[in-house]
Coordinates of C-alpha atoms in Angstrom, one line a residue:
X1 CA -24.2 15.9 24.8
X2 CA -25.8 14.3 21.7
X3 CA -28.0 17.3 20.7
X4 CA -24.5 19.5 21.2
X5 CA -22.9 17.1 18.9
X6 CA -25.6 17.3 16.4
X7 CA -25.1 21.5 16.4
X8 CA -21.1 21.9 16.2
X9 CA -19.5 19.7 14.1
X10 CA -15.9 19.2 13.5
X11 CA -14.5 20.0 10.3
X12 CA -11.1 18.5 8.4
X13 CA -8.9 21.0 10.0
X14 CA -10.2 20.2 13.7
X15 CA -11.6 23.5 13.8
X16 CA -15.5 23.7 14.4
X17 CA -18.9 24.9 12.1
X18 CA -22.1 26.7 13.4
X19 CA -25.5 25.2 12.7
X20 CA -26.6 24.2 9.7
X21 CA -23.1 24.0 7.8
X22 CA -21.8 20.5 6.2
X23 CA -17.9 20.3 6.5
X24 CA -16.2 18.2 4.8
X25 CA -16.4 14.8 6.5
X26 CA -13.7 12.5 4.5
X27 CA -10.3 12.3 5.3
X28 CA -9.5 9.9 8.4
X29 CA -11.8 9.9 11.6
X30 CA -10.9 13.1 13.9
X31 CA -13.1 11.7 17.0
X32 CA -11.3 8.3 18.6
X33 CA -12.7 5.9 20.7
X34 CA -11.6 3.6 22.8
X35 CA -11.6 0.5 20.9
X36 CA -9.3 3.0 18.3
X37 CA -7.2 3.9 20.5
X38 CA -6.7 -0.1 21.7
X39 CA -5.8 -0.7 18.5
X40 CA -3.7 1.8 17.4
X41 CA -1.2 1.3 20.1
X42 CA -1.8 -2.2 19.8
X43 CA -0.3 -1.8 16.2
X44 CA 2.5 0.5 17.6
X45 CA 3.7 -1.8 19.9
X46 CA 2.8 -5.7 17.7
X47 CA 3.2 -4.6 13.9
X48 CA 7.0 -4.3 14.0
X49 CA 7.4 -7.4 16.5
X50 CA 5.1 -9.2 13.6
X51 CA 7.2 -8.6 11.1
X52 CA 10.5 -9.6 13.0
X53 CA 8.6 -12.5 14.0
X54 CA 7.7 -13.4 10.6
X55 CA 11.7 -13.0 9.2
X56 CA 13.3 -14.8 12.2
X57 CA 10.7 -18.5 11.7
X58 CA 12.5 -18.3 8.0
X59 CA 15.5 -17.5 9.2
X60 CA 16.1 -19.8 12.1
X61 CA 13.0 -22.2 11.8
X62 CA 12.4 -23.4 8.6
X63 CA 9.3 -20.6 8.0
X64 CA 8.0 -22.6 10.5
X65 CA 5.3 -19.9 12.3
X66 CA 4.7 -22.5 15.1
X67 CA 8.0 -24.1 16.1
X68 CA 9.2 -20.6 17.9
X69 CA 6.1 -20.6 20.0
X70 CA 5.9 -24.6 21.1
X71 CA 9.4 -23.7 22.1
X72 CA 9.3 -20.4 24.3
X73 CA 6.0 -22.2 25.7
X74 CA 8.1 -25.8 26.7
X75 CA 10.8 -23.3 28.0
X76 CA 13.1 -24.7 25.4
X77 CA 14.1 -21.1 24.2
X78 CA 13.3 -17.3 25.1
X79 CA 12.7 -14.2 23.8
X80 CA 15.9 -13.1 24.5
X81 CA 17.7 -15.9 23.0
X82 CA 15.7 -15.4 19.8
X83 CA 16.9 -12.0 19.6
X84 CA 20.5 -12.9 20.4
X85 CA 20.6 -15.4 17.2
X86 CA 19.1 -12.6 14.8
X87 CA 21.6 -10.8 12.8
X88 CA 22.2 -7.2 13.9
X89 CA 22.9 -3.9 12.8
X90 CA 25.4 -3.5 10.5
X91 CA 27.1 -0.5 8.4
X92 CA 27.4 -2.3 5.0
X93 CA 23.8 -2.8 5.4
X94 CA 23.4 0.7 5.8
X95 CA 25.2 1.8 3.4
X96 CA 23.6 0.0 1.0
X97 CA 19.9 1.1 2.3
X98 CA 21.3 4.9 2.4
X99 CA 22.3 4.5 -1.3
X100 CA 19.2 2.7 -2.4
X101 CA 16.8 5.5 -0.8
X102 CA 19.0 8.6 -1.8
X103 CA 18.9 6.5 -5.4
X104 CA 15.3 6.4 -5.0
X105 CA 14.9 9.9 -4.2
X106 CA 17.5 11.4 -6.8
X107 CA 15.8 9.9 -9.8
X108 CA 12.4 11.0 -8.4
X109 CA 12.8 14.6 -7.6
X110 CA 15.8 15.1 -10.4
X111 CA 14.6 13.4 -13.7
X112 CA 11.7 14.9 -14.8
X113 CA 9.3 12.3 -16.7
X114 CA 9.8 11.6 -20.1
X115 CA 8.1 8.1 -20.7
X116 CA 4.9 9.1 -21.3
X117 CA 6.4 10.9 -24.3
X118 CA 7.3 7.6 -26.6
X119 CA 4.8 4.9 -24.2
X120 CA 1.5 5.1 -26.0
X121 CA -1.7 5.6 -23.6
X122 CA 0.7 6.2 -20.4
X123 CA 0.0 9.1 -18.6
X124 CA 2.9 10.6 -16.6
X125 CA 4.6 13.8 -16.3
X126 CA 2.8 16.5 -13.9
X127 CA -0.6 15.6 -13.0
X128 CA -3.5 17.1 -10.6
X129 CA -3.8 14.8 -7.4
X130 CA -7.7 15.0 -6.3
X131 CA -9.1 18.5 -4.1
X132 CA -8.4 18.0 -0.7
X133 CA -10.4 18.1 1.8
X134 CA -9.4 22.0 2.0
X135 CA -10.1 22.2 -1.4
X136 CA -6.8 22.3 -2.8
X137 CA -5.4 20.5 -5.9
X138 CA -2.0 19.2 -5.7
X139 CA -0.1 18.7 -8.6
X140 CA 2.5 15.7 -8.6
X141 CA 5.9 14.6 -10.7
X142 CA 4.8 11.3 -12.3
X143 CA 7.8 9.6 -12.8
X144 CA 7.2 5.9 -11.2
X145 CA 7.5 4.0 -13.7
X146 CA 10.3 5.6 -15.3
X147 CA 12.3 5.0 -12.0
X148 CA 10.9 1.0 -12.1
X149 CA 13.0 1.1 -15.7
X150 CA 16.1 2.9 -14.4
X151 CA 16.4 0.7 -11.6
X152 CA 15.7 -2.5 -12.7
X153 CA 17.8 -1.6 -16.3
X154 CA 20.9 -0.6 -13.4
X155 CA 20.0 -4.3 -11.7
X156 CA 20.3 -6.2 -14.9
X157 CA 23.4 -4.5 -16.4
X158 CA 24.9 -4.8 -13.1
X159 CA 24.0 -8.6 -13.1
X160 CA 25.3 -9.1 -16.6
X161 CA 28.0 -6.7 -17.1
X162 CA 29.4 -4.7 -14.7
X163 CA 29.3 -7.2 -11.4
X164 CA 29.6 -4.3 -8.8
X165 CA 27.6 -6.5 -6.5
X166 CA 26.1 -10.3 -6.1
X167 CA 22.4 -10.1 -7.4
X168 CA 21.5 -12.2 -3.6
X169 CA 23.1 -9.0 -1.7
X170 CA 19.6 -8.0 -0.7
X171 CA 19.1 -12.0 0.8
X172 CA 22.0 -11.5 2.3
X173 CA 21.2 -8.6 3.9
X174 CA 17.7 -9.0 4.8
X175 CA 17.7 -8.7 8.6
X176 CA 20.5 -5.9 8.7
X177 CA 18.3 -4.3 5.9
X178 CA 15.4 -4.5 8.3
X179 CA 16.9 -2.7 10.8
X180 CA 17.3 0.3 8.7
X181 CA 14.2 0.1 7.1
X182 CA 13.0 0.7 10.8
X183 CA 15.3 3.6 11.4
X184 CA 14.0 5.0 8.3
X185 CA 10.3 4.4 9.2
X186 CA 10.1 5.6 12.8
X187 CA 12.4 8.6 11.8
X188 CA 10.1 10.0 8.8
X189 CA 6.9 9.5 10.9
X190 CA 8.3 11.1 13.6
X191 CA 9.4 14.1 11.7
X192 CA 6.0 14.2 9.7
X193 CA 4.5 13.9 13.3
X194 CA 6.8 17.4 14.6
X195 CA 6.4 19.2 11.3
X196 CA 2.6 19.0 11.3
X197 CA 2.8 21.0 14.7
X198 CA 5.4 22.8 13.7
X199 CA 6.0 23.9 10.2
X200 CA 3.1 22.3 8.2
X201 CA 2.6 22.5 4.0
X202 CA -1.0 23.3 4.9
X203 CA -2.5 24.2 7.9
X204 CA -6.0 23.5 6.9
X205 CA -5.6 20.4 6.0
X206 CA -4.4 19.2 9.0
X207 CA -6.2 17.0 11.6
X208 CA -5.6 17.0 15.2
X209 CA -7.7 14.0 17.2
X210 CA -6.5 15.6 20.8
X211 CA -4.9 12.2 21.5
X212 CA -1.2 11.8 20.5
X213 CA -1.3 8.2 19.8
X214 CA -3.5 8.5 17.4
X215 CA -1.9 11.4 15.7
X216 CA 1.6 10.0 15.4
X217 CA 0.3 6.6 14.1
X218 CA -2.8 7.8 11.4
X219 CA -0.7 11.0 10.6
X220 CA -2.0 14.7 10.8
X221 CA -0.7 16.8 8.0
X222 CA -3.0 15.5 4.5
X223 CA -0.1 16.1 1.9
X224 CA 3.3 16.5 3.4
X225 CA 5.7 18.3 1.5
X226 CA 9.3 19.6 1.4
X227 CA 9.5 22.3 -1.2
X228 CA 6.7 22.2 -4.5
X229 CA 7.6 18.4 -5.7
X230 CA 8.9 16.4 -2.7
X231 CA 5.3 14.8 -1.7
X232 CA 5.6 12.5 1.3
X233 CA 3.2 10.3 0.3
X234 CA 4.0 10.0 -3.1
X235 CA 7.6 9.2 -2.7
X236 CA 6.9 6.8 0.3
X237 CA 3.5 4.9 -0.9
X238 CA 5.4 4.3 -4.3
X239 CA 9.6 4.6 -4.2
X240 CA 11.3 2.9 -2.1
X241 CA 9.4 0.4 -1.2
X242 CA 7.7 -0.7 -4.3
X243 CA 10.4 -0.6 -6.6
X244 CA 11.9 -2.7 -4.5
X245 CA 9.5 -5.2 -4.2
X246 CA 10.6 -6.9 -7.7
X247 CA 14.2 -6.5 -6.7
X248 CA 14.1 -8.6 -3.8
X249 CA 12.4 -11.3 -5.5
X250 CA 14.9 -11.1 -8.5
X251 CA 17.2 -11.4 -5.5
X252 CA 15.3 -14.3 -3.6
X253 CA 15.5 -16.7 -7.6
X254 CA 19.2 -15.5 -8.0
X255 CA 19.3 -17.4 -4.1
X256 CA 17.7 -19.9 -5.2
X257 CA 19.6 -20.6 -8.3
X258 CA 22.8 -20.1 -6.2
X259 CA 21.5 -22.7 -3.4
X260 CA 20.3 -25.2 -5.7
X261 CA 21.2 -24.9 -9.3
X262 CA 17.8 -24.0 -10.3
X263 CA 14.9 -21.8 -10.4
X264 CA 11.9 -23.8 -9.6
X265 CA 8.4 -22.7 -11.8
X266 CA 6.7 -21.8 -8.4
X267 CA 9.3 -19.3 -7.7
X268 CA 9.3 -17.9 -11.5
X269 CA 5.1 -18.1 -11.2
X270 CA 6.0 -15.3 -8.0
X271 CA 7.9 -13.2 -9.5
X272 CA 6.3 -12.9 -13.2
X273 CA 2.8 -12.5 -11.3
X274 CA 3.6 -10.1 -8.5
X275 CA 6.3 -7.9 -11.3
X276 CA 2.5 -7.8 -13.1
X277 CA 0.8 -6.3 -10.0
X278 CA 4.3 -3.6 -9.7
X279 CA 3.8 -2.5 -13.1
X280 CA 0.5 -2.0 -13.4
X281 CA 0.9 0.5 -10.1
X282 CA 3.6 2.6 -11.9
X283 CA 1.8 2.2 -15.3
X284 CA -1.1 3.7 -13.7
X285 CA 0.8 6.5 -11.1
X286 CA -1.7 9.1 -12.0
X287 CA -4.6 6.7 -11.3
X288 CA -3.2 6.0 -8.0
X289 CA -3.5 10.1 -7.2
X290 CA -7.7 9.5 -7.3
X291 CA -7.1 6.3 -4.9
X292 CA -8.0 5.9 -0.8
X293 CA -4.4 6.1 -0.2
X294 CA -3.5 9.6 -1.4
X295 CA -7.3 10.9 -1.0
X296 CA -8.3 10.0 2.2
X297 CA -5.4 9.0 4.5
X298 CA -3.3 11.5 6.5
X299 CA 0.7 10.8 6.3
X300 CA 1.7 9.1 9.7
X301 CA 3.2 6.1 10.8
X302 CA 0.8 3.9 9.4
X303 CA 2.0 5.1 6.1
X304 CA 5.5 6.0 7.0
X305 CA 6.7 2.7 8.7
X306 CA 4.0 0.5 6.5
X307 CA 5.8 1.8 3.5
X308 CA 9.2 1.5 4.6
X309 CA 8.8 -1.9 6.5
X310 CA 5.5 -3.5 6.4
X311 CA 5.5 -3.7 2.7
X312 CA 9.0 -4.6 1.6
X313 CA 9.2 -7.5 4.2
X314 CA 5.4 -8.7 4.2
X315 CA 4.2 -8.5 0.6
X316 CA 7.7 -10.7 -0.2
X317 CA 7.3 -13.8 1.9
X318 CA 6.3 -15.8 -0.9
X319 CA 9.7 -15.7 -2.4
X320 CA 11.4 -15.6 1.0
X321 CA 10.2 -18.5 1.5
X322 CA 10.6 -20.4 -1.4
X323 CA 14.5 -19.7 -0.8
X324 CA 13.9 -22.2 2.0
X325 CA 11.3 -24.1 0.4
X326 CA 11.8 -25.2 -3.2
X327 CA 8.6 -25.8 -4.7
X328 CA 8.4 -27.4 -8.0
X329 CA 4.2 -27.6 -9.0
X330 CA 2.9 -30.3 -11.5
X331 CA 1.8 -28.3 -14.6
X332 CA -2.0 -28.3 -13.9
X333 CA -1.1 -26.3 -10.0
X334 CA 0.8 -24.2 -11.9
X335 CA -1.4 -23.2 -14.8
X336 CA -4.4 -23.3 -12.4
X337 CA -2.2 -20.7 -9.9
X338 CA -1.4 -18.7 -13.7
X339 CA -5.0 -18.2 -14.8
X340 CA -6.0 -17.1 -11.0
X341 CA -3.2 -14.5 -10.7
X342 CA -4.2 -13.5 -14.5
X343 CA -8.0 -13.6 -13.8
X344 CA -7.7 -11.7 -10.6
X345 CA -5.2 -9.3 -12.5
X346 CA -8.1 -8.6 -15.1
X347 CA -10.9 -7.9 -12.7
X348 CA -9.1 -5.7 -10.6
X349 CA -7.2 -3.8 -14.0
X350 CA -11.1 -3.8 -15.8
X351 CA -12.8 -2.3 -12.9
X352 CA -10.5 0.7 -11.8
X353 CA -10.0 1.1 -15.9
X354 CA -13.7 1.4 -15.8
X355 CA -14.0 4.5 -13.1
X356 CA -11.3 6.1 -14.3
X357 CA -12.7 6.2 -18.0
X358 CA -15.9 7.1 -16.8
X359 CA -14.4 10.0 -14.7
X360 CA -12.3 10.9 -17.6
X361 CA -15.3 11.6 -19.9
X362 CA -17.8 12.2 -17.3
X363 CA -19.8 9.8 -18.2
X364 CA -19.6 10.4 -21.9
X365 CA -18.6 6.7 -22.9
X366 CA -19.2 3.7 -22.8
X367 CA -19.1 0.2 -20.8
X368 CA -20.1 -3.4 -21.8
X369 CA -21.6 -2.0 -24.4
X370 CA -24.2 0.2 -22.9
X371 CA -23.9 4.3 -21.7
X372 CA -23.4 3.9 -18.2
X373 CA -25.7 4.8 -15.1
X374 CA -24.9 6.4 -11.9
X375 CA -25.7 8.5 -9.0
X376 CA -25.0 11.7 -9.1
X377 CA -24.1 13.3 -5.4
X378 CA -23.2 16.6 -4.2
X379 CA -20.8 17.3 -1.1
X380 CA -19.4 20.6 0.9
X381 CA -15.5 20.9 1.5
X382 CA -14.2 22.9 4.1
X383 CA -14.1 26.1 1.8
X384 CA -18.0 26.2 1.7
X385 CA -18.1 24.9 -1.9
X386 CA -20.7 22.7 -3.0
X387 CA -19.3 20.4 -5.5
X388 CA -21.1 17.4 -7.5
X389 CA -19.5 13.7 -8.0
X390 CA -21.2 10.7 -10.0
X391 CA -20.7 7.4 -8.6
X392 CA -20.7 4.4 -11.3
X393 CA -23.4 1.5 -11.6
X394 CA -22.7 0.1 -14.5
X395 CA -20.2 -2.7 -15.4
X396 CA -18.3 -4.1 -12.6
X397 CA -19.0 -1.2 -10.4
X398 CA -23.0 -2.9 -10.7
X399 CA -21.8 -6.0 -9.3
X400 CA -20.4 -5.0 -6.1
X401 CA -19.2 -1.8 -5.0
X402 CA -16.1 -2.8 -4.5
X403 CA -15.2 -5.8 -7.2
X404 CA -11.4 -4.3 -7.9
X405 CA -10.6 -5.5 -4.6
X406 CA -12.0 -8.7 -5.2
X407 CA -10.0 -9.1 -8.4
X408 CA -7.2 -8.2 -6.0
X409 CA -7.9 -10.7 -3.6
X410 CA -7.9 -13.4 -6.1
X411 CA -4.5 -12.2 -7.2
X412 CA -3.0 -12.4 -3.7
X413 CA -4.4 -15.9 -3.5
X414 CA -2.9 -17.0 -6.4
X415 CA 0.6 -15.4 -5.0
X416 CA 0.3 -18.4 -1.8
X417 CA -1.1 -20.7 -4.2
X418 CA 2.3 -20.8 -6.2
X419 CA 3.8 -21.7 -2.6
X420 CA 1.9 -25.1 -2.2
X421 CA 0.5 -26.2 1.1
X422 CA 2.9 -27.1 3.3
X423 CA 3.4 -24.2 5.5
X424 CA 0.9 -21.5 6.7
X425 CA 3.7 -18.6 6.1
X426 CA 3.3 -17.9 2.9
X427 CA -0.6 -17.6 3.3
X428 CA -0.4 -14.3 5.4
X429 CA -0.5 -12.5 2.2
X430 CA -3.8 -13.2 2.1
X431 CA -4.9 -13.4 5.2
X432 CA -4.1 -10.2 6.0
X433 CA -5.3 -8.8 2.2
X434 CA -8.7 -9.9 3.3
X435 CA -8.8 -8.1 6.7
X436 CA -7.3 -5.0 5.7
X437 CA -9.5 -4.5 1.9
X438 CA -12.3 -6.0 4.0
X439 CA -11.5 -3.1 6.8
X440 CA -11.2 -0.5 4.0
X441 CA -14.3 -1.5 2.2
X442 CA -16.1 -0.4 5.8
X443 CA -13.1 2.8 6.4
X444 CA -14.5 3.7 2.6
X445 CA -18.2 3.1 2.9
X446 CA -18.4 5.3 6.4
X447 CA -16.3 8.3 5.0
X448 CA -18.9 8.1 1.3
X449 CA -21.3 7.9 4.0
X450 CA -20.7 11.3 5.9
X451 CA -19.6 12.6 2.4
X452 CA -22.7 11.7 0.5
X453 CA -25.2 11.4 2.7
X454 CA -28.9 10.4 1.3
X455 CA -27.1 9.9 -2.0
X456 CA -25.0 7.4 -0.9
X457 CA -27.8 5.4 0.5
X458 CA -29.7 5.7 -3.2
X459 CA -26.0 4.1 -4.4
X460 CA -26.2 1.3 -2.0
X461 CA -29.6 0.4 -2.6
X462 CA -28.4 0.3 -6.6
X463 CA -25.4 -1.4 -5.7
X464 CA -26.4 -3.7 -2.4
X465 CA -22.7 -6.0 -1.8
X466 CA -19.7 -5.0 -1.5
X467 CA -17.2 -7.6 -2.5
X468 CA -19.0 -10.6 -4.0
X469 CA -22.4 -11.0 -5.2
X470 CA -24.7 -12.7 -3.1
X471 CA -22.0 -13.0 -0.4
X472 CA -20.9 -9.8 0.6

C-alpha cells in the first residue's frame, strides 16, 4: 500500500498523476483520517451549540461561563429550559438581517471602487487574486473598504439625523439576529456544497475527499462564483460579517450609554482598537487576496457558517460583555492595554507590509536597512507548470516564520485586557486566537512542505521558530 501511494499521487482536482509527476499539493488536505473526520463532525455538531452557549451565559447569567453548567449538573435547570428562556425567531429580526446582507451585497457587486482614486497608497479597484492551484488567476472587485465608509457614513447620519432606527437595534436583536445568521450560514454552505457537484465555476479546482462530511464542512469548489464578480469567498470572508463587526460594538457603547449614562474607557479602548484591526483588513483588501484564507482554503461550511456566525458573535464578546459589565480601568491598565493593542497592531501591520513589498518588487527593495535575503523555491501546479516563488528571511520574516501572527496575538490580548479580570468570557478571544493561528501555523507549514519540498527545509533551517523566538 505505501509503495502504491508513493507512485499515484492525488492531485488538486482529486484526479490522479503517473510516476514521476509533482501535482500541486496546497490547497486543503484531500486524504482524511480518522482523527479528521472526529473532528470535523465534532465541529459540525459543538461550534454552533458554542456559540449559543456563549450568548445565552450573557444573556441569562451574567457572562457567567460556569453558572449554566453547576446548574444543569445540581439538576437545578436543563437543556431544555435554557432553550425555552432564549429569545426566538422573529420576522423583524429578519428583516433587518435580509436588508443588511442584500445592503451588503448591493454596494459590493453594484458600486464599482472609486477610493483608491483620491486615498493615496490604497490599492482597490480590480485586482489579480493569487494562481490557483489549477493555475488560474482570478481577478476580484476591491471595494471593501469603500462599503466600510458607506456603511458606517449611513450608521452615523442615521444616528444623528435621520433616526430611522435606535443605534442598540442590533443589542436588541442579538439572539433573533443569530438565528438568521444561522439560516444564512447552513443555507450558503449547503448550496456551495450542491453546486460544487453540480454546476461548479471550475471543475479543476475542485477537491473531492470521498467522504461527505468532510466535503460539506472544508468546502470543495476553490473559488465559488455566481457570474464574473460575485466571489463567494470574497463577499463572505469580508461583507457581511466584518463590516459588521464595528457596527455591533458602536451598538454595544450606544447600550451602554443608554443603560448607564456613560461610556466607560474600557469599552471605548474595544472599539477604537478592534475598528483599527477592521480597517486595516479593508485598507489592505488586495493584500488579503495573497493570504491562507483565499489561497489555500476551499469554500465550505467552515467558511460559510464561520463567516456568517462564528465571527460576528465570537470576535464581539468583548463588547457584549461590557454591556453587562461596566469596566472603568485606572489610567496605567488602560494605557498599558493601548500600547499592547498598538504594539501588536505594528508587528503584525510591519510584517505582512514587509512580504508584500518584497513580493511587489521582487526583491528589489529594501528592509531594515539592508537588501533582503531569501530562498528561492520552485513548485508544479496541476497544469504541469514549473513556477518559482522566494520566500523572505530578512526583517521580521528572520525572526520567526510566522511573527504577523504573533503581533496578532498580542492585539487580541490586549482586546480581553481592556475587559479586566473578573470573568473568563471575554478571554475566549484569545484562547481560541492561539489554537486556531497556532493550528494554521502547522495547516501552513505542512502544505509549504508538500509545496516546496527540499526548499522548504533550507527555509526552516534559515528561519528555525515559528511564532516567538526561542519559544516556538
Amino acid at each position: 500500500m505505501e509503495a502504491t501511494r508513493r507512485r499515484t499521487q492525488h492531485s488538486t482536482n482529486g484526479k490522479t498523476s503517473g510516476p514521476g509527476e509533482q501535482p500541486a499539493q496546497w490547497g486543503r488536505a484531500w486524504e482524511v483520517d480518522w482523527f479528521s473526520l472526529i473532528s470535523v463532525i465534532g465541529l459540525l455538531c459543538f461550534a454552533p451549540f458554542i456559540v449559543f452557549y456563549f450568548v445565552i451565559a450573557c444573556d441569562q447569567y451574567q457572562c457567567s461561563v460556569s453558572q449554566p453548567l453547576f446548574e444543569l449538573l445540581r439538576g437545578e435547570t436543563t437543556l431544555l429550559t435554557i432553550w425555552a428562556r432564549a429569545a426566538s425567531f422573529t420576522w423583524s429580526a429578519a428583516k433587518i438581517y435580509g436588508v443588511w446582507v442584500a445592503f451588503q451585497a448591493f454596494i459590493y457587486m453594484c458600486i464599482p471602487d472609486v477610493a483608491h482614486k483620491f486615498l493615496p497608497g490604497y490599492v482597490g479597484g480590480v485586482q489579480d487574486g493569487a494562481r490557483t492551484p489549477a493555475g488560474l488567476i482570478n481577478k476580484y472587485e476591491i471595494n471593501g473598504l469603500q462599503c466600510w465608509l458607506i456603511t458606517h457614513a449611513l450608521w452615523f447620519a442615521n444616528a444623528h439625523y435621520f433616526h430611522w432606527f435606535s443605534p442598540t437595534i442590533i443589542f436588541d436583536n442579538w439572539i433573533p439576529l443569530m438565528w438568521c445568521a444561522n439560516i444564512l450560514g447552513y443555507s450558503v454552505s449547503t448550496f456551495a456544497f450542491i453546486k460544487a457537484y453540480l454546476f461548479p465555476t471550475n471543475s479543476e479546482d475542485c477537491k473531492f475527499t470521498g467522504n461527505i462530511f468532510y466535503n460539506y464542512m472544508m468546502g470543495i469548489e476553490f473559488n465559488p462564483r455566481i457570474g464574473k464578480w460575485f466571489d463567494f469567498k470574497l463577499f463572505f470572508n469580508g461583507r457581511p460579517g466584518i463590516v459588521a463587526w464595528t457596527l455591533i460594538n458602536l451598538s454595544y457603547m450606544a447600550k451602554q450609554q443608554e443603560l448607564y449614562g456613560h461610556v466607560t474607557n474600557s469599552m471605548i479602548l474595544v472599539n477604537v482598537l478592534q475598528a483599527i484591526y477592521v480597517l486595516d483588513f479593508f485598507w489592505n483588501e488586495a493584500w488579503y487576496l495573497k493570504t491562507i484564507d483565499i489561497c489555500h482554503d476551499h469554500f465550505g461550511w467552515y467558511l460559510g457558517w464561520g463567516d456568517c456566525v462564528w465571527l460576528p458573535y465570537l470576535y464581539t464578546l468583548q463588547g457584549l460583555y461590557l454591556v453587562y459589565h461596566p469596566v472603568q480601568l485606572s489610567n496605567p491598565h488602560a494605557l498599558a492595554v493601548l500600547l499592547l493593542g498598538l504594539v501588536g497592531y505594528y508587528i503584525f501591520r510591519s510584517t505582512n507590509h514587509q512580504k508584500d513589498l518584497f513580493r511587489r518588487t521582487d526583491a528589489s527593495c529594501s528592509i531594515w536597512g539592508k537588501k533582503p535575503t531569501y530562498i528561492e523555491c520552485a513548485y508544479r501546479s496541476a497544469d504541469g507548470g514549473v513556477h518559482r516563488s522566494k520566500l523572505l528571511t530578512s526583517g521580521f520574516w528572520g525572526v520567526a516564520r510566522h511573527f504577523n501572527y504573533t503581533g496578532d496575538l498580542m492585539g487580541s490580548l490586549a482586546y480581553c485586557a481592556a475587559c479586566g479580570f473578573g470573568h473568563i468570557l471575554p478571554y475566549f478571544y484569545i484562547i481560541y486566537m492561539t489554537i486556531l493561528l497556532v493550528h494554521r501555523c502547522v495547516r501552513d507549514e505542512h502544505r509549504c512542505s508538500s509545496k516546496y519540498g527540499k526548499d522548504w527545509k533550507r527555509y526552516t533551517d534559515a528561519v528555525p521558530y515559528r511564532l516567538i523566538p526561542g519559544v516556538f
